[in-house]
PDB file of C-alpha atoms and ligand atoms in Angstrom:
ATOM      1  CA  MET E 535     106.780 106.535  87.075  1.00 36.00           C
ATOM      2  CA  SER E 536     107.127 103.712  89.559  1.00 37.00           C
ATOM      3  CA  ASP E 537     110.419 101.947  88.810  1.00 39.00           C
ATOM      4  CA  ALA E 538     112.831 102.998  91.522  1.00 39.00           C
ATOM      5  CA  ASP E 539     115.759 101.992  89.336  1.00 42.00           C
ATOM      6  CA  ASP E 540     114.995 104.511  86.602  1.00 53.00           C
ATOM      7  CA  ASP E 541     117.591 107.276  86.270  1.00 67.00           C
ATOM      8  CA  PRO E 542     116.297 110.666  87.432  1.00 76.00           C
ATOM      9  CA  GLY E 543     116.140 113.216  84.648  1.00 80.00           C
ATOM     10  CA  LEU E 544     113.850 115.269  82.475  1.00 82.00           C
ATOM     11  CA  ASP E 545     112.087 112.424  80.683  1.00 81.00           C
ATOM     12  CA  ALA E 546     111.506 110.547  83.948  1.00 82.00           C
ATOM     13  CA  ALA E 547     110.159 113.758  85.523  1.00 83.00           C
ATOM     14  CA  TYR E 548     107.666 114.395  82.698  1.00 80.00           C
ATOM     15  CA  ALA E 549     106.418 110.786  83.048  1.00 80.00           C
ATOM     16  CA  LEU E 550     105.471 111.095  86.752  1.00 79.00           C
ATOM     17  CA  LYS E 551     101.872 110.448  87.645  1.00 83.00           C
ATOM     18  CA  THR E 552     101.311 110.878  91.380  1.00 85.00           C
ATOM     19  CA  PRO E 553     102.670 112.874  94.343  1.00 85.00           C
ATOM     20  CA  ASP E 554     104.335 109.704  95.617  1.00 88.00           C
ATOM     21  CA  ASP E 555     106.086 109.339  92.260  1.00 88.00           C
ATOM     22  CA  SER E 556     107.442 112.890  92.749  1.00 87.00           C
ATOM     23  CA  ARG E 557     108.641 112.095  96.284  1.00 91.00           C
ATOM     24  CA  ARG E 558     110.531 109.036  95.009  1.00 90.00           C
ATOM     25  CA  LEU E 559     112.082 110.658  91.946  1.00 91.00           C
ATOM     26  CA  TYR E 560     113.201 113.860  93.657  1.00 94.00           C
ATOM     27  CA  ALA E 561     114.614 111.993  96.627  1.00 93.00           C
ATOM     28  CA  ARG E 562     117.090 110.427  94.181  1.00 94.00           C
ATOM     29  CA  TRP E 563     117.592 113.541  92.041  1.00 93.00           C
ATOM     30  CA  ALA E 564     118.182 116.161  94.751  1.00 96.00           C
ATOM     31  CA  GLY E 565     121.926 115.714  95.082  1.00 96.00           C
ATOM     32  CA  THR E 566     122.679 116.053  91.372  1.00 96.00           C
ATOM     33  CA  TYR E 567     119.816 118.322  90.190  1.00 96.00           C
ATOM     34  CA  ASP E 568     121.696 121.623  90.161  1.00 97.00           C
ATOM     35  CA  ASP E 569     124.696 120.336  88.195  1.00 96.00           C
ATOM     36  CA  ASP E 570     123.415 117.425  86.134  1.00 93.00           C
ATOM     37  CA  PHE E 571     120.058 118.995  85.263  1.00 94.00           C
ATOM     38  CA  ALA E 572     120.024 122.793  85.738  1.00 97.00           C
ATOM     39  CA  GLY E 573     123.601 123.343  84.650  1.00 96.00           C
ATOM     40  CA  ALA E 574     123.779 120.726  81.921  1.00 94.00           C
ATOM     41  CA  GLN E 575     120.390 121.667  80.427  1.00 94.00           C
ATOM     42  CA  ASP E 576     121.008 125.420  80.590  1.00 96.00           C
ATOM     43  CA  TYR E 577     117.803 125.708  82.636  1.00 97.00           C
ATOM     44  CA  ARG E 578     116.567 129.325  82.447  1.00 97.00           C
ATOM     45  CA  LEU E 579     113.099 129.180  83.949  1.00 98.00           C
ATOM     46  CA  PRO E 580     113.826 130.181  87.571  1.00 98.00           C
ATOM     47  CA  ASP E 581     115.636 133.314  86.352  1.00 98.00           C
ATOM     48  CA  ALA E 582     112.738 134.139  84.001  1.00 98.00           C
ATOM     49  CA  VAL E 583     110.165 133.790  86.827  1.00 98.00           C
ATOM     50  CA  ALA E 584     112.201 135.980  89.202  1.00 98.00           C
ATOM     51  CA  ARG E 585     112.650 138.666  86.523  1.00 98.00           C
ATOM     52  CA  ALA E 586     108.919 138.657  85.786  1.00 98.00           C
ATOM     53  CA  TYR E 587     108.120 138.937  89.479  1.00 98.00           C
ATOM     54  CA  VAL E 588     110.414 141.917  89.905  1.00 98.00           C
ATOM     55  CA  ALA E 589     109.198 143.571  86.663  1.00 98.00           C
ATOM     56  CA  ALA E 590     105.588 143.333  87.809  1.00 98.00           C
ATOM     57  CA  GLY E 591     106.396 145.054  91.108  1.00 98.00           C
ATOM     58  CA  GLY E 592     106.549 141.964  93.322  1.00 98.00           C
ATOM     59  CA  GLU E 593     107.477 142.259  96.990  1.00 98.00           C
ATOM     60  CA  GLY E 594     108.005 139.987  99.963  1.00 98.00           C
ATOM     61  CA  PRO E 595     106.962 138.017 101.809  1.00 98.00           C
ATOM     62  CA  VAL E 596     106.734 135.623  98.884  1.00 98.00           C
ATOM     63  CA  LEU E 597     106.161 131.867  98.797  1.00 98.00           C
ATOM     64  CA  ASP E 598     108.148 129.779  96.274  1.00 98.00           C
ATOM     65  CA  VAL E 599     105.957 126.772  95.443  1.00 98.00           C
ATOM     66  CA  GLY E 600     107.801 123.583  94.483  1.00 98.00           C
ATOM     67  CA  ALA E 601     110.979 125.331  95.542  1.00 98.00           C
ATOM     68  CA  GLY E 602     113.096 122.306  94.817  1.00 98.00           C
ATOM     69  CA  THR E 603     116.792 122.976  95.365  1.00 98.00           C
ATOM     70  CA  GLY E 604     116.168 126.707  95.699  1.00 98.00           C
ATOM     71  CA  LEU E 605     117.181 128.071  92.317  1.00 98.00           C
ATOM     72  CA  LEU E 606     114.283 130.520  92.109  1.00 98.00           C
ATOM     73  CA  GLY E 607     114.716 131.594  95.724  1.00 98.00           C
ATOM     74  CA  ARG E 608     118.307 132.508  94.973  1.00 98.00           C
ATOM     75  CA  TYR E 609     117.323 134.647  91.976  1.00 98.00           C
ATOM     76  CA  LEU E 610     114.612 136.376  94.017  1.00 98.00           C
ATOM     77  CA  ALA E 611     117.005 137.100  96.869  1.00 98.00           C
ATOM     78  CA  ASP E 612     119.669 138.341  94.448  1.00 98.00           C
ATOM     79  CA  ALA E 613     117.074 140.765  93.089  1.00 98.00           C
ATOM     80  CA  GLY E 614     116.390 142.080  96.579  1.00 98.00           C
ATOM     81  CA  ILE E 615     113.058 140.334  97.126  1.00 98.00           C
ATOM     82  CA  GLY E 616     112.433 139.017 100.619  1.00 95.00           C
ATOM     83  CA  PRO E 617     111.635 137.389 102.852  1.00 98.00           C
ATOM     84  CA  VAL E 618     111.260 134.279 100.667  1.00 98.00           C
ATOM     85  CA  ASP E 619     109.690 131.085 102.016  1.00 98.00           C
ATOM     86  CA  GLY E 620     109.724 127.822 100.115  1.00 98.00           C
ATOM     87  CA  THR E 621     107.624 124.676 100.106  1.00 98.00           C
ATOM     88  CA  ASP E 622     108.046 121.366  98.312  1.00 98.00           C
ATOM     89  CA  ILE E 623     106.829 117.778  98.513  1.00 97.00           C
ATOM     90  CA  SER E 624     110.424 116.502  98.642  1.00 97.00           C
ATOM     91  CA  PRO E 625     112.382 116.894 101.896  1.00 97.00           C
ATOM     92  CA  GLU E 626     115.560 115.939 100.037  1.00 97.00           C
ATOM     93  CA  MET E 627     115.128 118.822  97.574  1.00 98.00           C
ATOM     94  CA  LEU E 628     114.383 121.198 100.468  1.00 98.00           C
ATOM     95  CA  ALA E 629     117.579 120.121 102.232  1.00 98.00           C
ATOM     96  CA  VAL E 630     119.562 121.284  99.205  1.00 98.00           C
ATOM     97  CA  ALA E 631     117.573 124.535  99.110  1.00 98.00           C
ATOM     98  CA  ALA E 632     118.410 125.156 102.778  1.00 98.00           C
ATOM     99  CA  GLY E 633     122.089 125.083 101.860  1.00 98.00           C
ATOM    100  CA  LYS E 634     121.615 128.147  99.659  1.00 98.00           C
ATOM    101  CA  ARG E 635     120.698 130.191 102.760  1.00 98.00           C
ATOM    102  CA  VAL E 636     118.244 132.462 100.991  1.00 98.00           C
ATOM    103  CA  TYR E 637     114.953 131.196 102.440  1.00 98.00           C
ATOM    104  CA  ARG E 638     113.398 132.415 105.724  1.00 98.00           C
ATOM    105  CA  ARG E 639     111.336 129.250 106.097  1.00 98.00           C
ATOM    106  CA  LEU E 640     111.290 125.965 104.182  1.00 98.00           C
ATOM    107  CA  PHE E 641     108.533 123.460 104.786  1.00 98.00           C
ATOM    108  CA  GLU E 642     107.336 120.185 103.322  1.00 98.00           C
ATOM    109  CA  GLY E 643     103.899 120.193 101.707  1.00 97.00           C
ATOM    110  CA  ASP E 644     101.790 118.834  98.884  1.00 96.00           C
ATOM    111  CA  VAL E 645     100.363 121.819  97.051  1.00 97.00           C
ATOM    112  CA  THR E 646      97.556 119.667  95.663  1.00 95.00           C
ATOM    113  CA  GLY E 647      96.308 119.422  99.256  1.00 96.00           C
ATOM    114  CA  ARG E 648      96.400 121.932 102.110  1.00 97.00           C
ATOM    115  CA  LEU E 649      99.648 123.671 103.090  1.00 98.00           C
ATOM    116  CA  GLU E 650     100.486 124.583 106.703  1.00 96.00           C
ATOM    117  CA  VAL E 651     100.079 128.288 106.104  1.00 98.00           C
ATOM    118  CA  ALA E 652      97.472 130.719 107.500  1.00 98.00           C
ATOM    119  CA  ASP E 653      95.062 132.501 105.167  1.00 98.00           C
ATOM    120  CA  ALA E 654      96.281 135.718 103.489  1.00 98.00           C
ATOM    121  CA  THR E 655      99.924 135.295 104.589  1.00 98.00           C
ATOM    122  CA  TYR E 656     101.856 136.230 101.452  1.00 98.00           C
ATOM    123  CA  ALA E 657     102.271 139.362  99.308  1.00 98.00           C
ATOM    124  CA  GLY E 658     103.336 137.156  96.451  1.00 98.00           C
ATOM    125  CA  VAL E 659     103.474 133.573  95.152  1.00 98.00           C
ATOM    126  CA  THR E 660     106.055 132.303  92.634  1.00 98.00           C
ATOM    127  CA  SER E 661     106.686 128.925  91.085  1.00 98.00           C
ATOM    128  CA  SER E 662     109.163 127.595  88.541  1.00 98.00           C
ATOM    129  CA  GLY E 663     108.943 124.200  86.896  1.00 97.00           C
ATOM    130  CA  THR E 664     106.317 122.720  89.218  1.00 97.00           C
ATOM    131  CA  PHE E 665     103.183 123.220  87.119  1.00 97.00           C
ATOM    132  CA  THR E 666     104.510 120.849  84.489  1.00 91.00           C
ATOM    133  CA  CYS E 667     103.801 117.512  82.871  1.00 84.00           C
ATOM    134  CA  GLY E 668     103.520 114.737  85.477  1.00 80.00           C
ATOM    135  CA  HIS E 669     103.571 117.192  88.395  1.00 86.00           C
ATOM    136  CA  VAL E 670     100.994 119.719  89.549  1.00 93.00           C
ATOM    137  CA  GLY E 671      97.793 120.770  87.744  1.00 95.00           C
ATOM    138  CA  PRO E 672      95.566 123.848  88.054  1.00 97.00           C
ATOM    139  CA  GLU E 673      93.672 122.540  91.085  1.00 96.00           C
ATOM    140  CA  ALA E 674      96.504 123.851  93.284  1.00 97.00           C
ATOM    141  CA  ILE E 675      95.725 127.454  92.362  1.00 98.00           C
ATOM    142  CA  HIS E 676      92.774 127.518  94.759  1.00 98.00           C
ATOM    143  CA  GLU E 677      95.017 126.649  97.727  1.00 98.00           C
ATOM    144  CA  LEU E 678      97.566 129.279  96.649  1.00 98.00           C
ATOM    145  CA  LEU E 679      94.872 131.937  96.490  1.00 98.00           C
ATOM    146  CA  ARG E 680      93.867 131.035 100.061  1.00 98.00           C
ATOM    147  CA  LEU E 681      97.284 131.801 101.486  1.00 98.00           C
ATOM    148  CA  ALA E 682      97.818 134.948  99.413  1.00 98.00           C
ATOM    149  CA  ALA E 683      96.831 138.380 100.766  1.00 98.00           C
ATOM    150  CA  PRO E 684      94.418 140.575  98.773  1.00 98.00           C
ATOM    151  CA  GLY E 685      96.397 142.188  95.933  1.00 98.00           C
ATOM    152  CA  ALA E 686      99.165 139.559  96.097  1.00 98.00           C
ATOM    153  CA  LEU E 687     101.188 139.067  92.886  1.00 99.00           C
ATOM    154  CA  PHE E 688     101.420 135.609  91.318  1.00 98.00           C
ATOM    155  CA  VAL E 689     104.014 134.493  88.786  1.00 98.00           C
ATOM    156  CA  LEU E 690     103.580 130.756  88.122  1.00 98.00           C
ATOM    157  CA  SER E 691     105.339 129.014  85.246  1.00 98.00           C
ATOM    158  CA  VAL E 692     103.128 126.491  83.481  1.00 98.00           C
ATOM    159  CA  ASN E 693     104.708 124.209  80.906  1.00 97.00           C
ATOM    160  CA  ALA E 694     103.032 125.077  77.582  1.00 97.00           C
ATOM    161  CA  ALA E 695     102.545 121.371  76.776  1.00 95.00           C
ATOM    162  CA  HIS E 696     100.740 120.945  80.148  1.00 95.00           C
ATOM    163  CA  TRP E 697      98.442 123.995  79.818  1.00 96.00           C
ATOM    164  CA  GLY E 698      95.809 122.523  77.527  1.00 96.00           C
ATOM    165  CA  PRO E 699      95.621 118.864  78.646  1.00 96.00           C
ATOM    166  CA  ALA E 700      95.590 119.791  82.357  1.00 96.00           C
ATOM    167  CA  GLY E 701      92.749 122.301  81.939  1.00 97.00           C
ATOM    168  CA  PHE E 702      94.421 125.535  83.052  1.00 98.00           C
ATOM    169  CA  ALA E 703      92.327 127.718  80.740  1.00 97.00           C
ATOM    170  CA  ALA E 704      89.043 126.505  82.273  1.00 98.00           C
ATOM    171  CA  THR E 705      90.379 126.931  85.805  1.00 97.00           C
ATOM    172  CA  PHE E 706      91.484 130.492  85.185  1.00 97.00           C
ATOM    173  CA  ALA E 707      88.217 131.347  83.411  1.00 97.00           C
ATOM    174  CA  ALA E 708      86.266 129.969  86.397  1.00 97.00           C
ATOM    175  CA  LEU E 709      88.221 132.167  88.830  1.00 97.00           C
ATOM    176  CA  GLY E 710      86.393 135.153  87.374  1.00 96.00           C
ATOM    177  CA  ASP E 711      86.824 138.276  89.490  1.00 97.00           C
ATOM    178  CA  ARG E 712      88.832 136.468  92.194  1.00 97.00           C
ATOM    179  CA  ILE E 713      91.898 137.416  90.115  1.00 98.00           C
ATOM    180  CA  GLU E 714      92.870 140.502  88.110  1.00 98.00           C
ATOM    181  CA  GLY E 715      95.144 141.311  85.193  1.00 98.00           C
ATOM    182  CA  LEU E 716      95.972 137.804  84.003  1.00 98.00           C
ATOM    183  CA  GLU E 717      98.785 137.777  81.453  1.00 98.00           C
ATOM    184  CA  LEU E 718     100.429 134.705  79.942  1.00 98.00           C
ATOM    185  CA  PRO E 719     103.787 135.580  78.342  1.00 98.00           C
ATOM    186  CA  ALA E 720     105.669 132.606  76.885  1.00 98.00           C
ATOM    187  CA  VAL E 721     109.337 132.104  77.707  1.00 98.00           C
ATOM    188  CA  PRO E 722     111.950 129.458  76.806  1.00 97.00           C
ATOM    189  CA  ILE E 723     112.572 126.931  79.570  1.00 97.00           C
ATOM    190  CA  TYR E 724     116.127 126.163  78.421  1.00 96.00           C
ATOM    191  CA  GLY E 725     118.914 128.063  76.731  1.00 95.00           C
ATOM    192  CA  ASP E 726     120.903 127.048  73.679  1.00 93.00           C
ATOM    193  CA  GLY E 727     123.348 125.026  75.790  1.00 93.00           C
ATOM    194  CA  GLY E 728     120.849 122.270  76.665  1.00 89.00           C
ATOM    195  CA  ASP E 729     119.573 119.108  75.025  1.00 90.00           C
ATOM    196  CA  PRO E 730     118.440 119.987  71.469  1.00 92.00           C
ATOM    197  CA  ALA E 731     115.391 117.788  71.981  1.00 90.00           C
ATOM    198  CA  HIS E 732     114.073 120.277  74.570  1.00 91.00           C
ATOM    199  CA  ARG E 733     115.428 123.519  73.074  1.00 92.00           C
ATOM    200  CA  ASP E 734     111.988 124.656  71.915  1.00 94.00           C
ATOM    201  CA  ASP E 735     110.178 123.824  75.197  1.00 96.00           C
ATOM    202  CA  ARG E 736     108.213 126.839  76.435  1.00 97.00           C
ATOM    203  CA  ALA E 737     106.470 127.852  79.640  1.00 98.00           C
ATOM    204  CA  LEU E 738     103.675 130.349  80.107  1.00 98.00           C
ATOM    205  CA  LEU E 739     104.262 132.693  83.038  1.00 98.00           C
ATOM    206  CA  ALA E 740     100.776 133.020  84.530  1.00 98.00           C
ATOM    207  CA  THR E 741     101.036 136.517  85.991  1.00 98.00           C
ATOM    208  CA  PHE E 742      98.082 137.974  87.905  1.00 98.00           C
ATOM    209  CA  ARG E 743      96.966 139.515  91.206  1.00 98.00           C
ATOM    210  CA  LYS E 744      94.544 138.197  93.753  1.00 98.00           C
ATOM    211  CA  ALA E 745      91.619 140.580  93.803  1.00 98.00           C
TER     212      ALA E 745
HETATM  213  C1  SAM O1395     111.222 120.452  88.094  1.00 76.02           C
HETATM  214  S1  SAM O1395     111.337 120.690  89.830  1.00 76.02           S
HETATM  215  C2  SAM O1395     111.448 122.466  89.927  1.00 76.02           C
HETATM  216  C3  SAM O1395     112.188 122.908  91.182  1.00 76.02           C
HETATM  217  C4  SAM O1395     112.542 124.392  91.195  1.00 76.02           C
HETATM  218  N1  SAM O1395     111.384 125.230  91.345  1.00 76.02           N
HETATM  219  C5  SAM O1395     113.304 124.771  89.940  1.00 76.02           C
HETATM  220  O1  SAM O1395     112.781 125.512  89.094  1.00 76.02           O
HETATM  221  O2  SAM O1395     114.435 124.267  89.840  1.00 76.02           O
HETATM  222  C6  SAM O1395     109.677 120.364  90.395  1.00 76.02           C
HETATM  223  C7  SAM O1395     109.515 120.409  91.909  1.00 76.02           C
HETATM  224  O3  SAM O1395     108.150 120.253  92.229  1.00 76.02           O
HETATM  225  C8  SAM O1395     108.068 119.479  93.392  1.00 76.02           C
HETATM  226  N2  SAM O1395     106.711 118.892  93.463  1.00 76.02           N
HETATM  227  C9  SAM O1395     106.183 117.927  92.668  1.00 76.02           C
HETATM  228  N3  SAM O1395     104.934 117.678  93.033  1.00 76.02           N
HETATM  229  C10 SAM O1395     104.647 118.497  94.085  1.00 76.02           C
HETATM  230  C11 SAM O1395     103.487 118.702  94.906  1.00 76.02           C
HETATM  231  N4  SAM O1395     102.360 118.001  94.702  1.00 76.02           N
HETATM  232  N5  SAM O1395     103.539 119.630  95.893  1.00 76.02           N
HETATM  233  C12 SAM O1395     104.697 120.334  96.094  1.00 76.02           C
HETATM  234  N6  SAM O1395     105.814 120.205  95.351  1.00 76.02           N
HETATM  235  C13 SAM O1395     105.776 119.284  94.352  1.00 76.02           C
HETATM  236  C14 SAM O1395     109.168 118.452  93.241  1.00 76.02           C
HETATM  237  O4  SAM O1395     109.513 117.851  94.456  1.00 76.02           O
HETATM  238  C15 SAM O1395     110.272 119.305  92.631  1.00 76.02           C
HETATM  239  O5  SAM O1395     111.111 119.871  93.615  1.00 76.02           O
END
C-alpha cells in the first residue's frame, strides 16, 4: 500500500507490502483502531493469545511483539502476567498503548531487523495480529529466539492465510531442536459481531518453548 489517502482498515492492512507501508498506515489508524477496528470487528485475537499464554503456564517478563495499541498487553495484565514490555514499528500505535498503563517498557522497533534488547531477556514472547498478510513473515522468529531465555514460552498468532505463502512451515521445520513442543491450534480472529466477510478468518497460535 502506498497511497496515503487510502482509508485505514482491514483490507488496507492486508495489502501492505513493506515496513514503511506499515509505519504510514498505522500512523493514521492509531487513534481510531480500538473503536473503529477492534470494537466494530469484534476482534478476539488478543484475548485468545493471552488465554493461550496463561493456559500454557506463561510468566513474565514477556515481550508483546507488534503491540499496537496495547490490547494484548491489557489482557495479559488482567490475567496477572507481568511485567509486560511491548514493541512496535509504529510510534503512534505505541503512544495509544502507553495510555493503557499496563506496559513496563514500550519501544519502537522493526522485528524483521534487530530489536534493542539483550540476548535471553524474556521468559515469554507473545504476538497478536502481527504475523499476518502484508506484515511480518517467519524470518522474525530468529530475532525473537535471540532475546528469549532458554525455556521461554512463545504464543504467536499467525494468520492462517499467511502461513503457507509466507513459508512458516519450512521455517519451523528448520528450527529443529532449537524449539520444543510446537503446537498450532486454530482460533477465530473475529467474533460474530464483525464483518461477515471476515467471520471465518482464522489464526494459528504457534505455541512452543525455546529449548
Ligand atoms: C493488526 S496490528 C495488531 C496490533 C495488536 N497486537 C493487536 O492485536 O491489536 C499489527 C501491528 O504490527 C505492527 N507492525 C507491522 N510491521 C511491523 C514490524 N516490521 N515490526 C514491528 N511491528 C510491526 C503494526 O505497526 C501494528 O501495530
